[in-house]
mmCIF file of C-alpha atoms in Angstrom:
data_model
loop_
_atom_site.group_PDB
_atom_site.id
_atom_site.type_symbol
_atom_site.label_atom_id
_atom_site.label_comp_id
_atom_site.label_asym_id
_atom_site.label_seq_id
_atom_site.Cartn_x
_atom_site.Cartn_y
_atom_site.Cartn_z
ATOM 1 C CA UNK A 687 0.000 0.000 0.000
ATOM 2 C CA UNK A 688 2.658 2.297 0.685
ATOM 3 C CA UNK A 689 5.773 2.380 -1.524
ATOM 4 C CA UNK A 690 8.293 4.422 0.550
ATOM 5 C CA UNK A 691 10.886 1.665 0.876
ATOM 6 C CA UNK A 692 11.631 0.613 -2.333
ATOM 7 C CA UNK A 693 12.268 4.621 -3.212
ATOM 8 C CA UNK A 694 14.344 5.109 -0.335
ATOM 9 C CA UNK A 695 16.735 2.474 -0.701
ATOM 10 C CA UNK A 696 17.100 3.875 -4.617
ATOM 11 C CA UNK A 697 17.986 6.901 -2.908
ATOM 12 C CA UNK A 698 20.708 5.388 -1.005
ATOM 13 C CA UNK A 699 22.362 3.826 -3.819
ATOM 14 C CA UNK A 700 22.426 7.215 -5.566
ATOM 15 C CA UNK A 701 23.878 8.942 -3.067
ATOM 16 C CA UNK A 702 26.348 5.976 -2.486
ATOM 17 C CA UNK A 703 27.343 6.760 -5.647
ATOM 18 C CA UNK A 704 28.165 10.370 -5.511
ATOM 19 C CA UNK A 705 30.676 9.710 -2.649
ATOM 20 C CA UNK A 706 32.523 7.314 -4.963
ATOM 21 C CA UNK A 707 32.829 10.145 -7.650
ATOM 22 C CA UNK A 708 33.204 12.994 -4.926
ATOM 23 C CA UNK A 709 36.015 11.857 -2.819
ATOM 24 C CA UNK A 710 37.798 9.328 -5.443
ATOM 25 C CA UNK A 711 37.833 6.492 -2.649
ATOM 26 C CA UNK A 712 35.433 4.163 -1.248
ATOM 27 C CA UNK A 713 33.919 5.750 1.793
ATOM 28 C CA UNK A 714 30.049 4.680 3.000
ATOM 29 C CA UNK A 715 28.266 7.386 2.067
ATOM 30 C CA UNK A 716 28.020 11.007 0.206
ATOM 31 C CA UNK A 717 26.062 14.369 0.477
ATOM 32 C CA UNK A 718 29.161 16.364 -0.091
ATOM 33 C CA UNK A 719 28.806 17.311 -4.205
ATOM 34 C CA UNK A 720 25.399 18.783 -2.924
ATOM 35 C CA UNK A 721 26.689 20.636 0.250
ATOM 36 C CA UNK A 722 29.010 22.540 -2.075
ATOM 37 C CA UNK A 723 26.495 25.166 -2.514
ATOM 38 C CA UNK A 724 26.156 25.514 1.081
ATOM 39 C CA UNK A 725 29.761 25.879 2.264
ATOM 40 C CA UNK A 726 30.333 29.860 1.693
ATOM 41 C CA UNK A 727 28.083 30.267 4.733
ATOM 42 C CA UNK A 728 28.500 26.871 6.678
ATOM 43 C CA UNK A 729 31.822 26.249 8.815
ATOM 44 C CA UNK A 730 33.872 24.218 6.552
ATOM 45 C CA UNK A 731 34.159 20.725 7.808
ATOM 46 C CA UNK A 732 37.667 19.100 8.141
ATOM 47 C CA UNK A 733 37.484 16.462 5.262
ATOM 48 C CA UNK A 734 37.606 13.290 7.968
ATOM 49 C CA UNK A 735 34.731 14.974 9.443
ATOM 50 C CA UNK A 736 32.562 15.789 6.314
ATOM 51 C CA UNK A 737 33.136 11.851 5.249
ATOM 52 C CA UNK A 738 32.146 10.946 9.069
ATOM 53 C CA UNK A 739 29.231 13.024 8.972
ATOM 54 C CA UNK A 740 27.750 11.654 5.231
ATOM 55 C CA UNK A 741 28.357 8.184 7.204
ATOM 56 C CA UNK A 742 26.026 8.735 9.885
ATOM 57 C CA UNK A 743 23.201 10.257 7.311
ATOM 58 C CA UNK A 744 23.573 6.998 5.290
ATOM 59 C CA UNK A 745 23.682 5.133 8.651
ATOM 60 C CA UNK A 746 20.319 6.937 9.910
ATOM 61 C CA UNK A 747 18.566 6.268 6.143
ATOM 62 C CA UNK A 748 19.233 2.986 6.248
ATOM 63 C CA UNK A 749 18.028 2.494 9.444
ATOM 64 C CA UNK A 750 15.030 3.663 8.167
ATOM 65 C CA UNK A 751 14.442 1.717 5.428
ATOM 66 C CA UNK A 752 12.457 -1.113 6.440
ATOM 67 C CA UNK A 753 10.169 0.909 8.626
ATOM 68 C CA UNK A 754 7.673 2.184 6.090
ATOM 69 C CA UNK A 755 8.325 5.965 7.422
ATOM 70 C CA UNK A 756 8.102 4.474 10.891
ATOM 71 C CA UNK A 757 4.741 3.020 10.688
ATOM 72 C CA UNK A 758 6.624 -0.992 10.968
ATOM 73 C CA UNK A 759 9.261 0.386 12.974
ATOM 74 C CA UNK A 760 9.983 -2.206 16.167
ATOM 75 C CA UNK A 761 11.219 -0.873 19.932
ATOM 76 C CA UNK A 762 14.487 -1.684 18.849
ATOM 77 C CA UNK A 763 14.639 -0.292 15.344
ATOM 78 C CA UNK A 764 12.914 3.227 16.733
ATOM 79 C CA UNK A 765 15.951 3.236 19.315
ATOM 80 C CA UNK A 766 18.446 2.481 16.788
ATOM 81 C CA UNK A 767 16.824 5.904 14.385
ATOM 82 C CA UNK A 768 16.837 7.862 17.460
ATOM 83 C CA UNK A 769 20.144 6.839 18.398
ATOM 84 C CA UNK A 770 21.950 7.475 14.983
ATOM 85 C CA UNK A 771 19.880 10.777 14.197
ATOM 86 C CA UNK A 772 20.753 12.456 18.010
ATOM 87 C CA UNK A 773 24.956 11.617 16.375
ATOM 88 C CA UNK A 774 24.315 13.488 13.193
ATOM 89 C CA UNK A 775 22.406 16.387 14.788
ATOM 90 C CA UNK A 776 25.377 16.856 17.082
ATOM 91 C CA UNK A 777 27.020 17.747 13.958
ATOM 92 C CA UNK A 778 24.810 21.126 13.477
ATOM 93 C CA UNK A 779 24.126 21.889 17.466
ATOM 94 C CA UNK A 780 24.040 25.297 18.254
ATOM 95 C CA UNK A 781 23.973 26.905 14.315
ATOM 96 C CA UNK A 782 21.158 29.145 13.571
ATOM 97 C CA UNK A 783 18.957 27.997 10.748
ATOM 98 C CA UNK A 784 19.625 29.111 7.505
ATOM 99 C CA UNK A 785 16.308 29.667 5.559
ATOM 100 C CA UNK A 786 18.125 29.474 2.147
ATOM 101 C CA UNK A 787 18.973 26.240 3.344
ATOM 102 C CA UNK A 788 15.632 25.337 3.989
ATOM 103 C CA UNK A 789 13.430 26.665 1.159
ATOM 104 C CA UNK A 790 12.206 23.810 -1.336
ATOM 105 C CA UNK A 791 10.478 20.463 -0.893
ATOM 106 C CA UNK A 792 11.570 17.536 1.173
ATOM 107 C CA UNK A 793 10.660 13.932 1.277
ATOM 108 C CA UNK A 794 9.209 12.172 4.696
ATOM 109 C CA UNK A 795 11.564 9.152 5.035
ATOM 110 C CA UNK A 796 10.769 7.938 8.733
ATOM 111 C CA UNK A 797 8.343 9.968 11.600
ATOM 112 C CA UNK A 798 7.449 8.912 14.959
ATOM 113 C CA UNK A 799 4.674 11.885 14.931
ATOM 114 C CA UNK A 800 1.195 9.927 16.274
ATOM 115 C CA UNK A 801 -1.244 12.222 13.834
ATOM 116 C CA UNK A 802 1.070 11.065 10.626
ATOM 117 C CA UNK A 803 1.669 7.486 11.746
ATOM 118 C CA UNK A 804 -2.544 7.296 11.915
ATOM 119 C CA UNK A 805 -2.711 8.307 8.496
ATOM 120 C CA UNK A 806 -0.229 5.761 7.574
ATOM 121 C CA UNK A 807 -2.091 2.871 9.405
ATOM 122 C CA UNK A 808 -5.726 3.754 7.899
ATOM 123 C CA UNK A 809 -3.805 3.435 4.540
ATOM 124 C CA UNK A 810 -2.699 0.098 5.473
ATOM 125 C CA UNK A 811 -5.525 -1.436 6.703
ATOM 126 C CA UNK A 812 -8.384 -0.126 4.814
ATOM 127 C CA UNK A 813 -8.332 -1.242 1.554
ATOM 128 C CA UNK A 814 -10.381 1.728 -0.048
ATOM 129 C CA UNK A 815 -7.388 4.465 0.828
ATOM 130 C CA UNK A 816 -3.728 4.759 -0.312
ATOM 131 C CA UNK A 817 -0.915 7.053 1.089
ATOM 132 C CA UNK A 818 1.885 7.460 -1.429
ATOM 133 C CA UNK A 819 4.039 10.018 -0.502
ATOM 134 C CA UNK A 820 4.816 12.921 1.766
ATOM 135 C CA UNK A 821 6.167 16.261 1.576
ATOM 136 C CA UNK A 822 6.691 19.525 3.366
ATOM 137 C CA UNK A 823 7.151 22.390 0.725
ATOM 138 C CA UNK A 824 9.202 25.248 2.735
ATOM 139 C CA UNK A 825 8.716 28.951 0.772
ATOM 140 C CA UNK A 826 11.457 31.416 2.262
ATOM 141 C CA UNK A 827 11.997 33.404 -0.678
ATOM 142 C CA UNK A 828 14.394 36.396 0.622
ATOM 143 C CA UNK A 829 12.616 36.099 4.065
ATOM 144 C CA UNK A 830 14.920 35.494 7.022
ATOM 145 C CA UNK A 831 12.941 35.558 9.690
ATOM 146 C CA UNK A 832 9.695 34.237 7.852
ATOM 147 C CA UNK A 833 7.678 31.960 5.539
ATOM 148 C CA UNK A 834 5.556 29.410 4.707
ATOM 149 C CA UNK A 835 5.271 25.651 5.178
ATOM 150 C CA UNK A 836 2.878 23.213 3.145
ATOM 151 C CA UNK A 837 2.118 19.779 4.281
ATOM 152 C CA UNK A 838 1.538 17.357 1.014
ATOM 153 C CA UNK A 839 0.188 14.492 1.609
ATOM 154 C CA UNK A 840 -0.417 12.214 -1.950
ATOM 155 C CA UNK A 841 -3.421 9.850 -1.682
ATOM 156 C CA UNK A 842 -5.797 7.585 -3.604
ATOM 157 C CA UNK A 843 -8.816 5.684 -3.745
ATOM 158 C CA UNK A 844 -8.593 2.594 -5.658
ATOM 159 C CA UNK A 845 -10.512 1.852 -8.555
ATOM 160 C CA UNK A 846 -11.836 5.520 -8.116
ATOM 161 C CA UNK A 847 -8.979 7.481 -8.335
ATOM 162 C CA UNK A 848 -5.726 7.232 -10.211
ATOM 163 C CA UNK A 849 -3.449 5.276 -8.374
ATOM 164 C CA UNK A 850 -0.512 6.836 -5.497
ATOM 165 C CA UNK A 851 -1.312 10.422 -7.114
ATOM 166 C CA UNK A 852 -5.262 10.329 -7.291
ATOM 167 C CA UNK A 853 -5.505 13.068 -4.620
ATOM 168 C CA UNK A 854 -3.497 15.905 -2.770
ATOM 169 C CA UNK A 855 -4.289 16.705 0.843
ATOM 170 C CA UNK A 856 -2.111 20.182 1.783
ATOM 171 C CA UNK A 857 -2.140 21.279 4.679
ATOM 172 C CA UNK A 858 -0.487 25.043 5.063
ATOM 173 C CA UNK A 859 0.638 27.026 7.525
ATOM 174 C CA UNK A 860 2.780 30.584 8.200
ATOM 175 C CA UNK A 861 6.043 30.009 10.209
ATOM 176 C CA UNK A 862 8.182 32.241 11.676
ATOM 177 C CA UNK A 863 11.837 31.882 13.417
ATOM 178 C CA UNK A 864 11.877 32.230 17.260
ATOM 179 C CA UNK A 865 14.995 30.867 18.043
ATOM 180 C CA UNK A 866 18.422 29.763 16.464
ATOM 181 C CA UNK A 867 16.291 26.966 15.620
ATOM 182 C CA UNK A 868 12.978 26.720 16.898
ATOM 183 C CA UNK A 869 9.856 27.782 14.144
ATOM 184 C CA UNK A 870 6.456 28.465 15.217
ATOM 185 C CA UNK A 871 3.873 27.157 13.060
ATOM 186 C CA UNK A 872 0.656 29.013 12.344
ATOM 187 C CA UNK A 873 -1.726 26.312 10.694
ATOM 188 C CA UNK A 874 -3.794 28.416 7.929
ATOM 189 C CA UNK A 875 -5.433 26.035 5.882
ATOM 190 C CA UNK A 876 -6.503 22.486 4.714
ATOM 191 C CA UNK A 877 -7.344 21.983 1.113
ATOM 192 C CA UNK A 878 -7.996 18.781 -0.965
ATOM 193 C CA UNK A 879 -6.990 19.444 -4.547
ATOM 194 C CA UNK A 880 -6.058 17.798 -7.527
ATOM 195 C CA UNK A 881 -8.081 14.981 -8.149
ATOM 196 C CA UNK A 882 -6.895 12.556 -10.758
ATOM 197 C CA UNK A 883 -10.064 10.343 -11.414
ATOM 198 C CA UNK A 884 -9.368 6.710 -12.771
ATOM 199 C CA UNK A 885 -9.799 5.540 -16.296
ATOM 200 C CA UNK A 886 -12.839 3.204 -14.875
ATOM 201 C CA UNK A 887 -14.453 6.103 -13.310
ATOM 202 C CA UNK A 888 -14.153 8.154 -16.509
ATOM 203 C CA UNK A 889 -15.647 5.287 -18.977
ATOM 204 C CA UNK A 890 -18.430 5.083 -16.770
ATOM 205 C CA UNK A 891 -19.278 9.355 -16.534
ATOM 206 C CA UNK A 892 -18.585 9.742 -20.101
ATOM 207 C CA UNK A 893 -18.530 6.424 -22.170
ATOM 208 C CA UNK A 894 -15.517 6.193 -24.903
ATOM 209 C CA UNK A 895 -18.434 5.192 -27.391
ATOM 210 C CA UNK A 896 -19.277 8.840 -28.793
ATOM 211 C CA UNK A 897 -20.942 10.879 -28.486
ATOM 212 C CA UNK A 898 -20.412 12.103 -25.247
ATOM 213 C CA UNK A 899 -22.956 14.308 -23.911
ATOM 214 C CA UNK A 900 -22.153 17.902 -22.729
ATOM 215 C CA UNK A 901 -23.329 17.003 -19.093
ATOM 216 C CA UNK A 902 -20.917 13.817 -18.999
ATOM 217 C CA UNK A 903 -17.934 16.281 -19.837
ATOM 218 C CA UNK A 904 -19.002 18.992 -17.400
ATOM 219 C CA UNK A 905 -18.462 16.251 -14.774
ATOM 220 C CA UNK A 906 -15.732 15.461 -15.693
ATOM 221 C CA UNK A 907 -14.658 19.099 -16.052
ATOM 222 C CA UNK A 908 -15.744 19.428 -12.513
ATOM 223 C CA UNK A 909 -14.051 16.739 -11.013
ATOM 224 C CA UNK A 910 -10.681 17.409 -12.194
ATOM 225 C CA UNK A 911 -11.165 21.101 -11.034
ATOM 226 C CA UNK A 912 -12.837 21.098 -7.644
ATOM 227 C CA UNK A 913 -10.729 22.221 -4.451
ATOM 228 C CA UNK A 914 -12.101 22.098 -1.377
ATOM 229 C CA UNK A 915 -10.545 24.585 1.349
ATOM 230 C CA UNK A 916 -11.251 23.930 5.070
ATOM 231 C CA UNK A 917 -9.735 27.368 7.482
ATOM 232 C CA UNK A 918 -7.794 26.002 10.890
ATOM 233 C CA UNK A 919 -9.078 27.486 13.267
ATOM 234 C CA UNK A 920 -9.403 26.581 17.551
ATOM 235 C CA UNK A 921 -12.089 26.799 19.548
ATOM 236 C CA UNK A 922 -11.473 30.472 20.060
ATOM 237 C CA UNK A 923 -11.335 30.619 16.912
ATOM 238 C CA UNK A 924 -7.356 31.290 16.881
ATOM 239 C CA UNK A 925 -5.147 29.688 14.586
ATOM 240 C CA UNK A 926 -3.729 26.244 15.638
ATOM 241 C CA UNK A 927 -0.053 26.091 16.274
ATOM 242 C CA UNK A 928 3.164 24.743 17.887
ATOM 243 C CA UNK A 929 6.684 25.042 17.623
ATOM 244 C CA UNK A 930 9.181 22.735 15.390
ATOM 245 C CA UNK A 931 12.781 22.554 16.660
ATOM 246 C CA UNK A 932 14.623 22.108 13.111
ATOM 247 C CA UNK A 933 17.472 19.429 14.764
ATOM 248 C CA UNK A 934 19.760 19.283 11.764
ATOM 249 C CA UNK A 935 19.828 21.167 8.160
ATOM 250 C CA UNK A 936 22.141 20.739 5.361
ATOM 251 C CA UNK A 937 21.511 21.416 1.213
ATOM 252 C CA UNK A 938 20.351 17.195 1.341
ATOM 253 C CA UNK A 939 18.744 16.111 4.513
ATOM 254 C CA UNK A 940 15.862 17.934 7.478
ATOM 255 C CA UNK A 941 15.555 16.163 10.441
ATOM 256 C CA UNK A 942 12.671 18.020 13.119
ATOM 257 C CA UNK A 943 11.579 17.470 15.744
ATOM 258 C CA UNK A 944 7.839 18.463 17.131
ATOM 259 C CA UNK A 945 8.444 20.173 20.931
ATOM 260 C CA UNK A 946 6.046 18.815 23.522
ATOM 261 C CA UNK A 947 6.744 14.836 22.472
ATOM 262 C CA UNK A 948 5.210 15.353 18.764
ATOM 263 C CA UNK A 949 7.624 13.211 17.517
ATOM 264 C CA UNK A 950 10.745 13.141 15.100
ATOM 265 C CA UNK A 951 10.636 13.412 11.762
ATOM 266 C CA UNK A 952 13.539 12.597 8.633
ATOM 267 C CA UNK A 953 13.691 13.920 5.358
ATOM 268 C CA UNK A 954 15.580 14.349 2.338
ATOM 269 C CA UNK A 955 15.487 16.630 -0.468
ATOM 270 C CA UNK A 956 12.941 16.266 -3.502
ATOM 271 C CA UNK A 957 12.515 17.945 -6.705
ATOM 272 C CA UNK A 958 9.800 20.670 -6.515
ATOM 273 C CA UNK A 959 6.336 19.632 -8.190
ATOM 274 C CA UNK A 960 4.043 22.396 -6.847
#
């Protein structure tokens, strides 16, 4: 139902591959062609230490792997994560978040966050709902102090929808710097947007066999257009937020953490889409 592993491990063999071409030896493990672009403003890492550190990112993705983005994760493998992501955030403790750093989309490879990990079990036990996968789209622009944050979560209905990309949930929210690396969140909006309806669904609104009716296409038309926007609001009606300590930051790889036990969360870079 969820196809997270297979696309992480790919990812691991890529990046296993850039050390090889990077460095000209056969170390574990390589972010450094990426952090290039980052090391005008980043203290410059003694080359035993860069190599160290791209070790214990490949160390904490692979120990991730098997876990389905934590949803399979055992006792032992969720002490293992937090054991080998607490060594590489000791390699950024202290440094002030760059947002440059931080705008673009990343890829959820592993959480421990309950409201995520619920998501991730409906999708694997009903059979009428499918989770592919799961972003967070950061938009800095020049802002240093400010931006916003979108929560993208792909999802399908089978039979109904297309399948892994049928649906987008997004989820958006205004952030702003606190700290060196603390971010509040200010949740804005839930939307559910473009809707990919399946081939099955479409032969049976508008029949291949022509002609199709105007009503039939205006369905159709409908379908594939509708967005539904939801406001976040409390009680009081205030927006809902909470703060996200940003543990570790480089040009490749997020790790976060929810403060107040929301749980941990690992990601890598992706190529934008939205």
């Amino acid at each position: 139902m969820i196809a997270a592993s297979s696309s992480c491990l790919s990812s691991h063999l890529t990046l296993r591959r850039q050390l090889r071409m990077a460095v000209g030896r056969k170390p574990r493990f390589s972010f450094a062609s990426s952090m290039a672009t980052a090391s005008s403003s980043a203290p410059i890492l003694s080359r035993e230490s860069e190599i160290e550190l791209e070790n214990r990112k490949f160390e904490l993705l692979r120990a991730v792997t098997d876990t389905k983005r934590g949803l399979t994760a055992t006792p032992e493998q969720r002490s293992s994560v937090e054991e080998t992501l607490v060594s590489v955030e000791s390699f950024d403790a202290g440094k002030p978040v760059e947002l440059r750093l931080l705008d673009g989309t990343w890829r959820l490879q592993y959480t421990s966050a309950p409201d995520v990990l619920i998501l991730l079990q409906s999708a694997a036990t009903l059979p009428f709902f499918e989770v592919d996968q799961i972003f967070q789209k950061f938009e800095c622009g020049d802002q240093s102090r400010e931006g916003v944050v979108r929560n993208i979560v792909r999802w399908s209905i089978p039979r109904l929808l297309e399948e892994q990309e049928g649906a987008t949930l997004l989820v958006s929210a205004k952030f702003s710097v606190v700290s060196s690396r603390n971010i509040y969140l200010e949740f804005q909006e839930i939307a559910v947007e473009n809707i990919k309806i399946s081939e099955e669904l479409q032969a049976l609104i508008a029949p291949a066999i022509l002609p199709r009716s105007f009503l039939s296409l205006q369905i159709l038309q409908f379908i594939r257009s509708f967005k539904a926007q939801f406001p976040v609001r409390s009680s009081q009606r205030r927006s809902v937020g909470g703060l996200y300590y940003l543990s570790y930051l480089d040009s490749n790889m997020l790790l976060g953490r929810a403060v107040g036990g929301g749980g941990v969360f690992v990601f890598t870079r992706a190529q934008a889409f939205i």
